[in-house]
Amino acid sequence: MTFSHYDLHTHTTASDGVLSPAALFASALEHGIEILAITDHDTIDGYSQLLSLQQSGEISDQIKLISGAELTCVLERQVLHIVALNIQMDNPGLIEHLSMLEALRLDRAERIAEKLVKKKLPNILSLVHEKAAGAQIGRPHFAKVLCDLKLVSSEAEAFKKYLGAGKVANVSVQWPTLEQVLEVIKQSGGVSVLAHPTKYKLTMSKLRRIIAEFKLLGGDAIEISYPGVNVQQQNILKFEIDKHQLSVSAGSDFHTPENKWTTLGRYPKVADDLPHVLTKCLADQVTLKRI
Ligand code: AMP
Ligand code: MN
Ligand code: MN
Ligand code: MN
């Protein structure tokens, strides 16, 4: 594990992160980050707040901000996360897509709350809305409220007991398809990155099929470096990247400073000879010292 000067996968209070966009920015400065993408789940609000602060001179211009979001979608019933980078925020298709995701998440939140009530837990929907405070609402907000109420002893337990795969409150959602998401990203001028490929708990043959489909549908890059990925997994990913002529990306998937083993810019080093998605993001910008 090394520290990098760029981080292309981070979360703020605009989704399920713990730091506000401004606090995340301050922490990124402390960690020597020079290029930062805020990639909140299904929203660009965190990035847009930071951009305004930077344009008005309220925060430093030492960090180059890249627009981003981690978009939820499905391929053959498998939920996937696609990190969109360098998207145009004012693109009508993107705006419509994000408001559709917001509606899906609000509807899901109601159904999760109902499922928990059926399990004889109190109705926590209004507390969850308070917790989210206008953020794109997600299962972690439920986990946090269940913790606050001492109904579980940790967020991990909340997922294990109620919210995780196959559990009672993991209600099904008609997420957009991978094809739709890749189209939206393309239309808004962005590049698409398959996030944390080894975290979906797929067999290697299923993962290979998903990567092939991702490429076929116009996907651009694959995250090759993130906390938890091991050398053997990276070698398999490198093989697929080479086979399908994809680019690589990397990021910490930072959510909270409480998690001691993830920090901004902290993930295994990315080899210099791999085609990097950053070169696409920065193609029309001043050349940076190194990527
Ligand atoms: P959602 O997008 O609302 O379905 O929530 C997914 C988010 O929940 C992920 O991005 C993680 O931040 C978090 N998450 C998923 N699984 C777990 C888990 N087992 N324990 C804690 N957090 C989790
Ligand atoms: Mn998350
Ligand atoms: Mn993710
Ligand atoms: Mn993430």
PDB file of C-alpha atoms and ligand atoms in Angstrom:
ATOM      1  CA  MET A   1       0.000   0.000   0.000  1.00  0.00           C
ATOM      2  CA  THR A   2       1.407   3.383  -0.996  1.00  0.00           C
ATOM      3  CA  PHE A   3       0.099   6.930  -1.003  1.00  0.00           C
ATOM      4  CA  SER A   4      -0.776   8.432  -4.325  1.00  0.00           C
ATOM      5  CA  HIS A   5      -1.147  12.061  -5.335  1.00  0.00           C
ATOM      6  CA  TYR A   6      -4.494  11.372  -7.006  1.00  0.00           C
ATOM      7  CA  ASP A   7      -7.744   9.751  -5.872  1.00  0.00           C
ATOM      8  CA  LEU A   8     -10.531   8.995  -8.332  1.00  0.00           C
ATOM      9  CA  HIS A   9     -13.079   7.352  -6.019  1.00  0.00           C
ATOM     10  CA  THR A  10     -14.296   9.160  -2.881  1.00  0.00           C
ATOM     11  CA  HIS A  11     -17.557   9.786  -1.012  1.00  0.00           C
ATOM     12  CA  THR A  12     -18.902  12.782   0.921  1.00  0.00           C
ATOM     13  CA  THR A  13     -22.060  13.620   2.869  1.00  0.00           C
ATOM     14  CA  ALA A  14     -23.756  14.127  -0.515  1.00  0.00           C
ATOM     15  CA  SER A  15     -24.162  10.319  -0.407  1.00  0.00           C
ATOM     16  CA  ASP A  16     -22.951   7.881   2.275  1.00  0.00           C
ATOM     17  CA  GLY A  17     -19.628   9.535   3.177  1.00  0.00           C
ATOM     18  CA  VAL A  18     -18.991  11.036   6.607  1.00  0.00           C
ATOM     19  CA  LEU A  19     -17.049  14.188   5.622  1.00  0.00           C
ATOM     20  CA  SER A  20     -18.685  17.180   3.982  1.00  0.00           C
ATOM     21  CA  PRO A  21     -17.284  18.052   0.565  1.00  0.00           C
ATOM     22  CA  ALA A  22     -15.280  20.934   2.119  1.00  0.00           C
ATOM     23  CA  ALA A  23     -13.922  18.680   4.908  1.00  0.00           C
ATOM     24  CA  LEU A  24     -12.963  16.010   2.380  1.00  0.00           C
ATOM     25  CA  PHE A  25     -11.170  18.656   0.322  1.00  0.00           C
ATOM     26  CA  ALA A  26      -9.253  19.846   3.409  1.00  0.00           C
ATOM     27  CA  SER A  27      -8.264  16.281   4.202  1.00  0.00           C
ATOM     28  CA  ALA A  28      -7.176  15.719   0.579  1.00  0.00           C
ATOM     29  CA  LEU A  29      -4.906  18.775   0.843  1.00  0.00           C
ATOM     30  CA  GLU A  30      -3.374  17.362   4.038  1.00  0.00           C
ATOM     31  CA  HIS A  31      -2.761  14.051   2.305  1.00  0.00           C
ATOM     32  CA  GLY A  32      -0.958  15.682  -0.614  1.00  0.00           C
ATOM     33  CA  ILE A  33      -3.668  14.884  -3.164  1.00  0.00           C
ATOM     34  CA  GLU A  34      -3.300  16.917  -6.356  1.00  0.00           C
ATOM     35  CA  ILE A  35      -6.124  15.429  -8.447  1.00  0.00           C
ATOM     36  CA  LEU A  36      -9.429  14.530  -6.795  1.00  0.00           C
ATOM     37  CA  ALA A  37     -12.690  13.083  -8.073  1.00  0.00           C
ATOM     38  CA  ILE A  38     -15.711  13.128  -5.763  1.00  0.00           C
ATOM     39  CA  THR A  39     -17.724  10.108  -6.816  1.00  0.00           C
ATOM     40  CA  ASP A  40     -20.782  10.037  -4.593  1.00  0.00           C
ATOM     41  CA  HIS A  41     -23.417   7.372  -5.152  1.00  0.00           C
ATOM     42  CA  ASP A  42     -25.832   8.576  -7.826  1.00  0.00           C
ATOM     43  CA  THR A  43     -25.244  12.311  -7.308  1.00  0.00           C
ATOM     44  CA  ILE A  44     -22.855  15.062  -8.385  1.00  0.00           C
ATOM     45  CA  ASP A  45     -23.867  17.473  -5.598  1.00  0.00           C
ATOM     46  CA  GLY A  46     -20.622  17.069  -3.615  1.00  0.00           C
ATOM     47  CA  TYR A  47     -18.482  17.850  -6.629  1.00  0.00           C
ATOM     48  CA  SER A  48     -20.650  20.765  -7.668  1.00  0.00           C
ATOM     49  CA  GLN A  49     -20.412  22.332  -4.174  1.00  0.00           C
ATOM     50  CA  LEU A  50     -16.621  22.062  -4.237  1.00  0.00           C
ATOM     51  CA  LEU A  51     -16.363  23.485  -7.719  1.00  0.00           C
ATOM     52  CA  SER A  52     -18.374  26.563  -6.651  1.00  0.00           C
ATOM     53  CA  LEU A  53     -16.138  27.009  -3.590  1.00  0.00           C
ATOM     54  CA  GLN A  54     -13.044  26.718  -5.761  1.00  0.00           C
ATOM     55  CA  GLN A  55     -14.354  29.116  -8.395  1.00  0.00           C
ATOM     56  CA  SER A  56     -15.181  31.716  -5.742  1.00  0.00           C
ATOM     57  CA  GLY A  57     -11.714  31.325  -4.211  1.00  0.00           C
ATOM     58  CA  GLU A  58     -13.013  29.981  -0.883  1.00  0.00           C
ATOM     59  CA  ILE A  59     -10.913  26.840  -1.214  1.00  0.00           C
ATOM     60  CA  SER A  60      -7.453  26.396  -2.672  1.00  0.00           C
ATOM     61  CA  ASP A  61      -6.838  25.757  -6.346  1.00  0.00           C
ATOM     62  CA  GLN A  62      -3.950  23.418  -5.513  1.00  0.00           C
ATOM     63  CA  ILE A  63      -6.170  20.423  -6.160  1.00  0.00           C
ATOM     64  CA  LYS A  64      -7.480  19.747  -9.642  1.00  0.00           C
ATOM     65  CA  LEU A  65     -11.105  18.614  -9.237  1.00  0.00           C
ATOM     66  CA  ILE A  66     -12.561  16.065 -11.646  1.00  0.00           C
ATOM     67  CA  SER A  67     -16.337  15.720 -11.850  1.00  0.00           C
ATOM     68  CA  GLY A  68     -17.677  12.330 -10.941  1.00  0.00           C
ATOM     69  CA  ALA A  69     -20.359  10.022  -9.584  1.00  0.00           C
ATOM     70  CA  GLU A  70     -20.604   6.318  -8.773  1.00  0.00           C
ATOM     71  CA  LEU A  71     -23.660   5.229 -10.716  1.00  0.00           C
ATOM     72  CA  THR A  72     -25.690   2.210  -9.654  1.00  0.00           C
ATOM     73  CA  CYS A  73     -26.871  -0.150 -12.397  1.00  0.00           C
ATOM     74  CA  VAL A  74     -27.588  -3.797 -13.165  1.00  0.00           C
ATOM     75  CA  LEU A  75     -26.370  -6.346 -15.652  1.00  0.00           C
ATOM     76  CA  GLU A  76     -28.281  -9.623 -15.646  1.00  0.00           C
ATOM     77  CA  ARG A  77     -29.580  -8.967 -12.100  1.00  0.00           C
ATOM     78  CA  GLN A  78     -26.060  -8.235 -10.826  1.00  0.00           C
ATOM     79  CA  VAL A  79     -25.839  -4.777  -9.278  1.00  0.00           C
ATOM     80  CA  LEU A  80     -22.724  -2.964 -10.530  1.00  0.00           C
ATOM     81  CA  HIS A  81     -21.143   0.351  -9.662  1.00  0.00           C
ATOM     82  CA  ILE A  82     -19.850   2.449 -12.537  1.00  0.00           C
ATOM     83  CA  VAL A  83     -17.662   5.410 -11.683  1.00  0.00           C
ATOM     84  CA  ALA A  84     -18.328   8.196 -14.163  1.00  0.00           C
ATOM     85  CA  LEU A  85     -15.510  10.729 -14.483  1.00  0.00           C
ATOM     86  CA  ASN A  86     -15.209  14.037 -16.294  1.00  0.00           C
ATOM     87  CA  ILE A  87     -18.945  14.300 -16.961  1.00  0.00           C
ATOM     88  CA  GLN A  88     -20.590  17.565 -17.982  1.00  0.00           C
ATOM     89  CA  MET A  89     -22.787  18.504 -15.043  1.00  0.00           C
ATOM     90  CA  ASP A  90     -25.321  20.419 -17.102  1.00  0.00           C
ATOM     91  CA  ASN A  91     -26.008  17.591 -19.531  1.00  0.00           C
ATOM     92  CA  PRO A  92     -29.826  17.125 -19.635  1.00  0.00           C
ATOM     93  CA  GLY A  93     -29.590  13.327 -19.982  1.00  0.00           C
ATOM     94  CA  LEU A  94     -27.328  13.128 -16.930  1.00  0.00           C
ATOM     95  CA  ILE A  95     -29.588  15.409 -14.886  1.00  0.00           C
ATOM     96  CA  GLU A  96     -32.641  13.328 -15.797  1.00  0.00           C
ATOM     97  CA  HIS A  97     -30.772  10.116 -14.972  1.00  0.00           C
ATOM     98  CA  LEU A  98     -29.746  11.398 -11.536  1.00  0.00           C
ATOM     99  CA  SER A  99     -33.272  12.517 -10.662  1.00  0.00           C
ATOM    100  CA  MET A 100     -34.595   9.116 -11.704  1.00  0.00           C
ATOM    101  CA  LEU A 101     -32.055   7.507  -9.349  1.00  0.00           C
ATOM    102  CA  GLU A 102     -33.122   9.836  -6.556  1.00  0.00           C
ATOM    103  CA  ALA A 103     -36.749   8.768  -7.019  1.00  0.00           C
ATOM    104  CA  LEU A 104     -35.736   5.082  -7.013  1.00  0.00           C
ATOM    105  CA  ARG A 105     -33.775   5.597  -3.798  1.00  0.00           C
ATOM    106  CA  LEU A 106     -36.620   7.452  -2.069  1.00  0.00           C
ATOM    107  CA  ASP A 107     -39.061   4.710  -3.005  1.00  0.00           C
ATOM    108  CA  ARG A 108     -36.604   2.043  -1.852  1.00  0.00           C
ATOM    109  CA  ALA A 109     -36.139   3.822   1.491  1.00  0.00           C
ATOM    110  CA  GLU A 110     -39.893   3.626   2.148  1.00  0.00           C
ATOM    111  CA  ARG A 111     -39.934  -0.066   1.341  1.00  0.00           C
ATOM    112  CA  ILE A 112     -36.874  -0.790   3.509  1.00  0.00           C
ATOM    113  CA  ALA A 113     -38.554   0.990   6.435  1.00  0.00           C
ATOM    114  CA  GLU A 114     -41.707  -1.106   5.937  1.00  0.00           C
ATOM    115  CA  LYS A 115     -39.697  -4.330   5.884  1.00  0.00           C
ATOM    116  CA  LEU A 116     -38.030  -3.411   9.169  1.00  0.00           C
ATOM    117  CA  VAL A 117     -41.411  -2.634  10.751  1.00  0.00           C
ATOM    118  CA  LYS A 118     -42.575  -6.100   9.725  1.00  0.00           C
ATOM    119  CA  LYS A 119     -39.558  -7.398  11.679  1.00  0.00           C
ATOM    120  CA  LYS A 120     -40.991  -5.629  14.762  1.00  0.00           C
ATOM    121  CA  LEU A 121     -38.506  -2.759  14.616  1.00  0.00           C
ATOM    122  CA  PRO A 122     -39.725   0.841  15.007  1.00  0.00           C
ATOM    123  CA  ASN A 123     -40.467   2.871  11.876  1.00  0.00           C
ATOM    124  CA  ILE A 124     -37.187   4.720  11.357  1.00  0.00           C
ATOM    125  CA  LEU A 125     -37.949   6.363   8.003  1.00  0.00           C
ATOM    126  CA  SER A 126     -38.072   9.939   9.335  1.00  0.00           C
ATOM    127  CA  LEU A 127     -34.858   9.400  11.334  1.00  0.00           C
ATOM    128  CA  VAL A 128     -33.193   8.052   8.195  1.00  0.00           C
ATOM    129  CA  HIS A 129     -34.236  11.176   6.271  1.00  0.00           C
ATOM    130  CA  GLU A 130     -32.831  13.311   9.087  1.00  0.00           C
ATOM    131  CA  LYS A 131     -29.593  11.314   8.982  1.00  0.00           C
ATOM    132  CA  ALA A 132     -29.289  11.676   5.229  1.00  0.00           C
ATOM    133  CA  ALA A 133     -30.000  15.424   5.507  1.00  0.00           C
ATOM    134  CA  GLY A 134     -30.714  15.838   1.825  1.00  0.00           C
ATOM    135  CA  ALA A 135     -28.054  13.383   0.654  1.00  0.00           C
ATOM    136  CA  GLN A 136     -28.741  10.698  -1.910  1.00  0.00           C
ATOM    137  CA  ILE A 137     -30.303   8.204   0.507  1.00  0.00           C
ATOM    138  CA  GLY A 138     -28.748   4.747   0.847  1.00  0.00           C
ATOM    139  CA  ARG A 139     -28.634   1.655   2.996  1.00  0.00           C
ATOM    140  CA  PRO A 140     -25.749   3.053   5.088  1.00  0.00           C
ATOM    141  CA  HIS A 141     -28.124   5.759   6.416  1.00  0.00           C
ATOM    142  CA  PHE A 142     -30.386   2.966   7.689  1.00  0.00           C
ATOM    143  CA  ALA A 143     -27.366   1.196   9.187  1.00  0.00           C
ATOM    144  CA  LYS A 144     -26.319   4.385  10.992  1.00  0.00           C
ATOM    145  CA  VAL A 145     -29.806   4.952  12.480  1.00  0.00           C
ATOM    146  CA  LEU A 146     -30.082   1.314  13.594  1.00  0.00           C
ATOM    147  CA  CYS A 147     -26.723   1.837  15.350  1.00  0.00           C
ATOM    148  CA  ASP A 148     -27.809   5.130  16.944  1.00  0.00           C
ATOM    149  CA  LEU A 149     -30.890   3.384  18.342  1.00  0.00           C
ATOM    150  CA  LYS A 150     -28.694   0.519  19.624  1.00  0.00           C
ATOM    151  CA  LEU A 151     -30.755  -1.943  17.609  1.00  0.00           C
ATOM    152  CA  VAL A 152     -27.466  -3.273  16.245  1.00  0.00           C
ATOM    153  CA  SER A 153     -23.938  -2.898  17.589  1.00  0.00           C
ATOM    154  CA  SER A 154     -22.279  -1.804  14.327  1.00  0.00           C
ATOM    155  CA  GLU A 155     -23.090  -0.804  10.744  1.00  0.00           C
ATOM    156  CA  ALA A 156     -21.585  -4.092   9.613  1.00  0.00           C
ATOM    157  CA  GLU A 157     -24.067  -5.906  11.860  1.00  0.00           C
ATOM    158  CA  ALA A 158     -26.948  -3.892  10.369  1.00  0.00           C
ATOM    159  CA  PHE A 159     -25.935  -5.166   6.916  1.00  0.00           C
ATOM    160  CA  LYS A 160     -25.405  -8.685   8.185  1.00  0.00           C
ATOM    161  CA  LYS A 161     -28.778  -8.831   9.919  1.00  0.00           C
ATOM    162  CA  TYR A 162     -31.080  -6.691   7.787  1.00  0.00           C
ATOM    163  CA  LEU A 163     -29.648  -4.751   4.856  1.00  0.00           C
ATOM    164  CA  GLY A 164     -27.121  -6.994   3.120  1.00  0.00           C
ATOM    165  CA  ALA A 165     -27.549  -9.359   0.178  1.00  0.00           C
ATOM    166  CA  GLY A 166     -30.376 -11.833   0.732  1.00  0.00           C
ATOM    167  CA  LYS A 167     -31.520 -10.160   3.982  1.00  0.00           C
ATOM    168  CA  VAL A 168     -35.066  -9.027   4.648  1.00  0.00           C
ATOM    169  CA  ALA A 169     -34.570  -5.291   4.101  1.00  0.00           C
ATOM    170  CA  ASN A 170     -32.459  -5.566   0.967  1.00  0.00           C
ATOM    171  CA  VAL A 171     -35.475  -4.847  -1.223  1.00  0.00           C
ATOM    172  CA  SER A 172     -35.166  -5.182  -4.975  1.00  0.00           C
ATOM    173  CA  VAL A 173     -34.836  -2.064  -7.095  1.00  0.00           C
ATOM    174  CA  GLN A 174     -35.216  -1.655 -10.842  1.00  0.00           C
ATOM    175  CA  TRP A 175     -31.862   0.057 -11.267  1.00  0.00           C
ATOM    176  CA  PRO A 176     -30.989   1.279 -14.753  1.00  0.00           C
ATOM    177  CA  THR A 177     -29.147  -1.194 -16.930  1.00  0.00           C
ATOM    178  CA  LEU A 178     -25.401  -1.090 -17.542  1.00  0.00           C
ATOM    179  CA  GLU A 179     -26.164  -0.191 -21.148  1.00  0.00           C
ATOM    180  CA  GLN A 180     -28.270   2.821 -20.121  1.00  0.00           C
ATOM    181  CA  VAL A 181     -25.641   4.059 -17.680  1.00  0.00           C
ATOM    182  CA  LEU A 182     -22.795   3.783 -20.171  1.00  0.00           C
ATOM    183  CA  GLU A 183     -24.892   5.671 -22.706  1.00  0.00           C
ATOM    184  CA  VAL A 184     -25.627   8.488 -20.228  1.00  0.00           C
ATOM    185  CA  ILE A 185     -21.936   8.775 -19.374  1.00  0.00           C
ATOM    186  CA  LYS A 186     -20.961   8.868 -23.032  1.00  0.00           C
ATOM    187  CA  GLN A 187     -23.642  11.455 -23.862  1.00  0.00           C
ATOM    188  CA  SER A 188     -22.393  13.678 -21.052  1.00  0.00           C
ATOM    189  CA  GLY A 189     -18.825  13.531 -22.364  1.00  0.00           C
ATOM    190  CA  GLY A 190     -17.499  11.417 -19.507  1.00  0.00           C
ATOM    191  CA  VAL A 191     -15.471   8.261 -19.145  1.00  0.00           C
ATOM    192  CA  SER A 192     -16.796   5.121 -17.458  1.00  0.00           C
ATOM    193  CA  VAL A 193     -14.950   2.967 -14.942  1.00  0.00           C
ATOM    194  CA  LEU A 194     -16.085  -0.400 -13.606  1.00  0.00           C
ATOM    195  CA  ALA A 195     -15.631   0.101  -9.845  1.00  0.00           C
ATOM    196  CA  HIS A 196     -13.930  -2.406  -7.510  1.00  0.00           C
ATOM    197  CA  PRO A 197     -14.443  -5.477  -9.772  1.00  0.00           C
ATOM    198  CA  THR A 198     -13.451  -8.036  -7.151  1.00  0.00           C
ATOM    199  CA  LYS A 199     -15.895  -6.700  -4.544  1.00  0.00           C
ATOM    200  CA  TYR A 200     -19.031  -8.131  -6.150  1.00  0.00           C
ATOM    201  CA  LYS A 201     -18.192 -11.618  -4.874  1.00  0.00           C
ATOM    202  CA  LEU A 202     -18.444 -13.068  -8.383  1.00  0.00           C
ATOM    203  CA  THR A 203     -16.746 -16.153  -9.738  1.00  0.00           C
ATOM    204  CA  MET A 204     -13.839 -15.299 -12.013  1.00  0.00           C
ATOM    205  CA  SER A 205     -15.669 -16.595 -15.074  1.00  0.00           C
ATOM    206  CA  LYS A 206     -18.701 -14.379 -14.303  1.00  0.00           C
ATOM    207  CA  LEU A 207     -16.406 -11.418 -13.723  1.00  0.00           C
ATOM    208  CA  ARG A 208     -14.696 -12.046 -17.063  1.00  0.00           C
ATOM    209  CA  ARG A 209     -18.086 -12.107 -18.803  1.00  0.00           C
ATOM    210  CA  ILE A 210     -19.085  -8.863 -17.129  1.00  0.00           C
ATOM    211  CA  ILE A 211     -15.841  -7.173 -18.192  1.00  0.00           C
ATOM    212  CA  ALA A 212     -16.349  -8.398 -21.778  1.00  0.00           C
ATOM    213  CA  GLU A 213     -19.926  -7.023 -21.773  1.00  0.00           C
ATOM    214  CA  PHE A 214     -18.728  -3.746 -20.227  1.00  0.00           C
ATOM    215  CA  LYS A 215     -16.262  -3.351 -23.107  1.00  0.00           C
ATOM    216  CA  LEU A 216     -18.840  -4.364 -25.711  1.00  0.00           C
ATOM    217  CA  LEU A 217     -21.251  -1.705 -24.422  1.00  0.00           C
ATOM    218  CA  GLY A 218     -18.586   0.990 -24.680  1.00  0.00           C
ATOM    219  CA  GLY A 219     -17.016   0.971 -21.183  1.00  0.00           C
ATOM    220  CA  ASP A 220     -13.666   2.741 -20.896  1.00  0.00           C
ATOM    221  CA  ALA A 221     -11.730   1.625 -17.828  1.00  0.00           C
ATOM    222  CA  ILE A 222     -11.515  -0.735 -14.879  1.00  0.00           C
ATOM    223  CA  GLU A 223     -10.433   0.024 -11.347  1.00  0.00           C
ATOM    224  CA  ILE A 224      -7.301  -1.986 -10.795  1.00  0.00           C
ATOM    225  CA  SER A 225      -6.199  -0.519  -7.527  1.00  0.00           C
ATOM    226  CA  TYR A 226      -8.325  -0.002  -4.419  1.00  0.00           C
ATOM    227  CA  PRO A 227      -8.144  -1.102  -0.781  1.00  0.00           C
ATOM    228  CA  GLY A 228      -8.476  -4.863  -0.403  1.00  0.00           C
ATOM    229  CA  VAL A 229      -7.475  -5.912  -3.930  1.00  0.00           C
ATOM    230  CA  ASN A 230      -4.571  -8.378  -3.912  1.00  0.00           C
ATOM    231  CA  VAL A 231      -1.715  -8.947  -6.356  1.00  0.00           C
ATOM    232  CA  GLN A 232      -3.223 -12.128  -7.789  1.00  0.00           C
ATOM    233  CA  GLN A 233      -6.540 -10.371  -8.445  1.00  0.00           C
ATOM    234  CA  GLN A 234      -4.703  -7.433  -9.992  1.00  0.00           C
ATOM    235  CA  ASN A 235      -2.875  -9.784 -12.350  1.00  0.00           C
ATOM    236  CA  ILE A 236      -6.180 -11.252 -13.521  1.00  0.00           C
ATOM    237  CA  LEU A 237      -7.591  -7.743 -14.019  1.00  0.00           C
ATOM    238  CA  LYS A 238      -4.453  -6.679 -15.930  1.00  0.00           C
ATOM    239  CA  PHE A 239      -4.908  -9.630 -18.275  1.00  0.00           C
ATOM    240  CA  GLU A 240      -8.530  -8.620 -18.975  1.00  0.00           C
ATOM    241  CA  ILE A 241      -7.578  -4.957 -19.381  1.00  0.00           C
ATOM    242  CA  ASP A 242      -4.963  -5.885 -21.930  1.00  0.00           C
ATOM    243  CA  LYS A 243      -7.271  -8.334 -23.721  1.00  0.00           C
ATOM    244  CA  HIS A 244     -10.073  -5.782 -24.085  1.00  0.00           C
ATOM    245  CA  GLN A 245      -7.854  -2.723 -24.541  1.00  0.00           C
ATOM    246  CA  LEU A 246      -9.340  -0.969 -21.520  1.00  0.00           C
ATOM    247  CA  SER A 247      -7.745   1.745 -19.388  1.00  0.00           C
ATOM    248  CA  VAL A 248      -7.120   1.520 -15.650  1.00  0.00           C
ATOM    249  CA  SER A 249      -8.282   3.684 -12.773  1.00  0.00           C
ATOM    250  CA  ALA A 250      -7.609   3.778  -9.053  1.00  0.00           C
ATOM    251  CA  GLY A 251      -9.093   5.207  -5.894  1.00  0.00           C
ATOM    252  CA  SER A 252      -9.507   4.726  -2.176  1.00  0.00           C
ATOM    253  CA  ASP A 253     -13.350   4.526  -2.116  1.00  0.00           C
ATOM    254  CA  PHE A 254     -12.956   6.731   0.943  1.00  0.00           C
ATOM    255  CA  HIS A 255     -16.111   6.982   3.091  1.00  0.00           C
ATOM    256  CA  THR A 256     -14.963   7.849   6.608  1.00  0.00           C
ATOM    257  CA  PRO A 257     -11.864   8.752   8.622  1.00  0.00           C
ATOM    258  CA  GLU A 258     -13.079   6.244  11.238  1.00  0.00           C
ATOM    259  CA  ASN A 259     -12.047   3.415   8.966  1.00  0.00           C
ATOM    260  CA  LYS A 260      -8.374   3.093   9.854  1.00  0.00           C
ATOM    261  CA  TRP A 261      -7.323   1.114   6.784  1.00  0.00           C
ATOM    262  CA  THR A 262      -8.561   3.552   4.142  1.00  0.00           C
ATOM    263  CA  THR A 263      -7.200   7.030   3.676  1.00  0.00           C
ATOM    264  CA  LEU A 264      -7.381   9.413   0.761  1.00  0.00           C
ATOM    265  CA  GLY A 265      -4.839   8.426  -1.872  1.00  0.00           C
ATOM    266  CA  ARG A 266      -4.089   5.107  -0.176  1.00  0.00           C
ATOM    267  CA  TYR A 267      -4.223   2.011  -2.397  1.00  0.00           C
ATOM    268  CA  PRO A 268      -1.656  -0.296  -4.055  1.00  0.00           C
ATOM    269  CA  LYS A 269       0.616   1.482  -6.518  1.00  0.00           C
ATOM    270  CA  VAL A 270      -0.501   1.493 -10.147  1.00  0.00           C
ATOM    271  CA  ALA A 271       2.232   0.516 -12.628  1.00  0.00           C
ATOM    272  CA  ASP A 272       3.296   3.432 -14.841  1.00  0.00           C
ATOM    273  CA  ASP A 273       3.075   1.433 -18.068  1.00  0.00           C
ATOM    274  CA  LEU A 274      -0.693   0.855 -17.916  1.00  0.00           C
ATOM    275  CA  PRO A 275      -3.050   3.040 -19.991  1.00  0.00           C
ATOM    276  CA  HIS A 276      -4.572   5.340 -17.376  1.00  0.00           C
ATOM    277  CA  VAL A 277      -8.042   6.866 -17.442  1.00  0.00           C
ATOM    278  CA  LEU A 278      -6.577  10.084 -16.067  1.00  0.00           C
ATOM    279  CA  THR A 279      -4.895  10.802 -19.376  1.00  0.00           C
ATOM    280  CA  LYS A 280      -8.404  10.871 -20.918  1.00  0.00           C
ATOM    281  CA  CYS A 281      -9.743  13.100 -18.153  1.00  0.00           C
ATOM    282  CA  LEU A 282      -6.858  15.515 -18.450  1.00  0.00           C
ATOM    283  CA  ALA A 283      -6.393  15.366 -22.217  1.00  0.00           C
ATOM    284  CA  ASP A 284      -7.654  18.889 -22.764  1.00  0.00           C
ATOM    285  CA  GLN A 285      -6.070  20.311 -19.618  1.00  0.00           C
ATOM    286  CA  VAL A 286      -2.606  21.516 -18.789  1.00  0.00           C
ATOM    287  CA  THR A 287      -0.271  18.560 -18.595  1.00  0.00           C
ATOM    288  CA  LEU A 288       0.375  17.603 -15.017  1.00  0.00           C
ATOM    289  CA  LYS A 289       3.795  16.653 -13.725  1.00  0.00           C
ATOM    290  CA  ARG A 290       2.921  12.977 -13.534  1.00  0.00           C
ATOM    291  CA  ILE A 291      -0.131  10.808 -13.257  1.00  0.00           C
TER     292      ILE A 291
HETATM  293  P1  AMP B   1     -26.691   1.457  -1.485  1.00  0.00           P
HETATM  294  O1  AMP B   1     -26.013   2.092  -2.668  1.00  0.00           O
HETATM  295  O2  AMP B   1     -27.648   2.362  -0.810  1.00  0.00           O
HETATM  296  O3  AMP B   1     -27.263   0.113  -1.815  1.00  0.00           O
HETATM  297  O4  AMP B   1     -25.549   1.212  -0.398  1.00  0.00           O
HETATM  298  C1  AMP B   1     -24.330   0.631  -0.765  1.00  0.00           C
HETATM  299  C2  AMP B   1     -23.252   1.131   0.181  1.00  0.00           C
HETATM  300  O5  AMP B   1     -23.398   0.488   1.433  1.00  0.00           O
HETATM  301  C3  AMP B   1     -21.850   0.767  -0.278  1.00  0.00           C
HETATM  302  O6  AMP B   1     -21.334   1.760  -1.126  1.00  0.00           O
HETATM  303  C4  AMP B   1     -21.088   0.736   1.014  1.00  0.00           C
HETATM  304  O7  AMP B   1     -20.655   2.042   1.350  1.00  0.00           O
HETATM  305  C5  AMP B   1     -22.125   0.316   2.038  1.00  0.00           C
HETATM  306  N1  AMP B   1     -22.050  -1.134   2.389  1.00  0.00           N
HETATM  307  C6  AMP B   1     -22.331  -2.175   1.592  1.00  0.00           C
HETATM  308  N2  AMP B   1     -22.177  -3.339   2.242  1.00  0.00           N
HETATM  309  C7  AMP B   1     -21.793  -3.031   3.497  1.00  0.00           C
HETATM  310  C8  AMP B   1     -21.474  -3.768   4.663  1.00  0.00           C
HETATM  311  N3  AMP B   1     -21.544  -5.114   4.681  1.00  0.00           N
HETATM  312  N4  AMP B   1     -21.112  -3.101   5.777  1.00  0.00           N
HETATM  313  C9  AMP B   1     -21.055  -1.752   5.782  1.00  0.00           C
HETATM  314  N5  AMP B   1     -21.346  -0.982   4.715  1.00  0.00           N
HETATM  315  C10 AMP B   1     -21.712  -1.600   3.586  1.00  0.00           C
HETATM  316 MN    MN B   2     -20.842   3.652  -0.246  1.00  0.00          MN
HETATM  317 MN    MN B   3     -19.126   0.890  -4.856  1.00  0.00          MN
HETATM  318 MN    MN B   4     -17.671   3.914  -3.746  1.00  0.00          MN
END
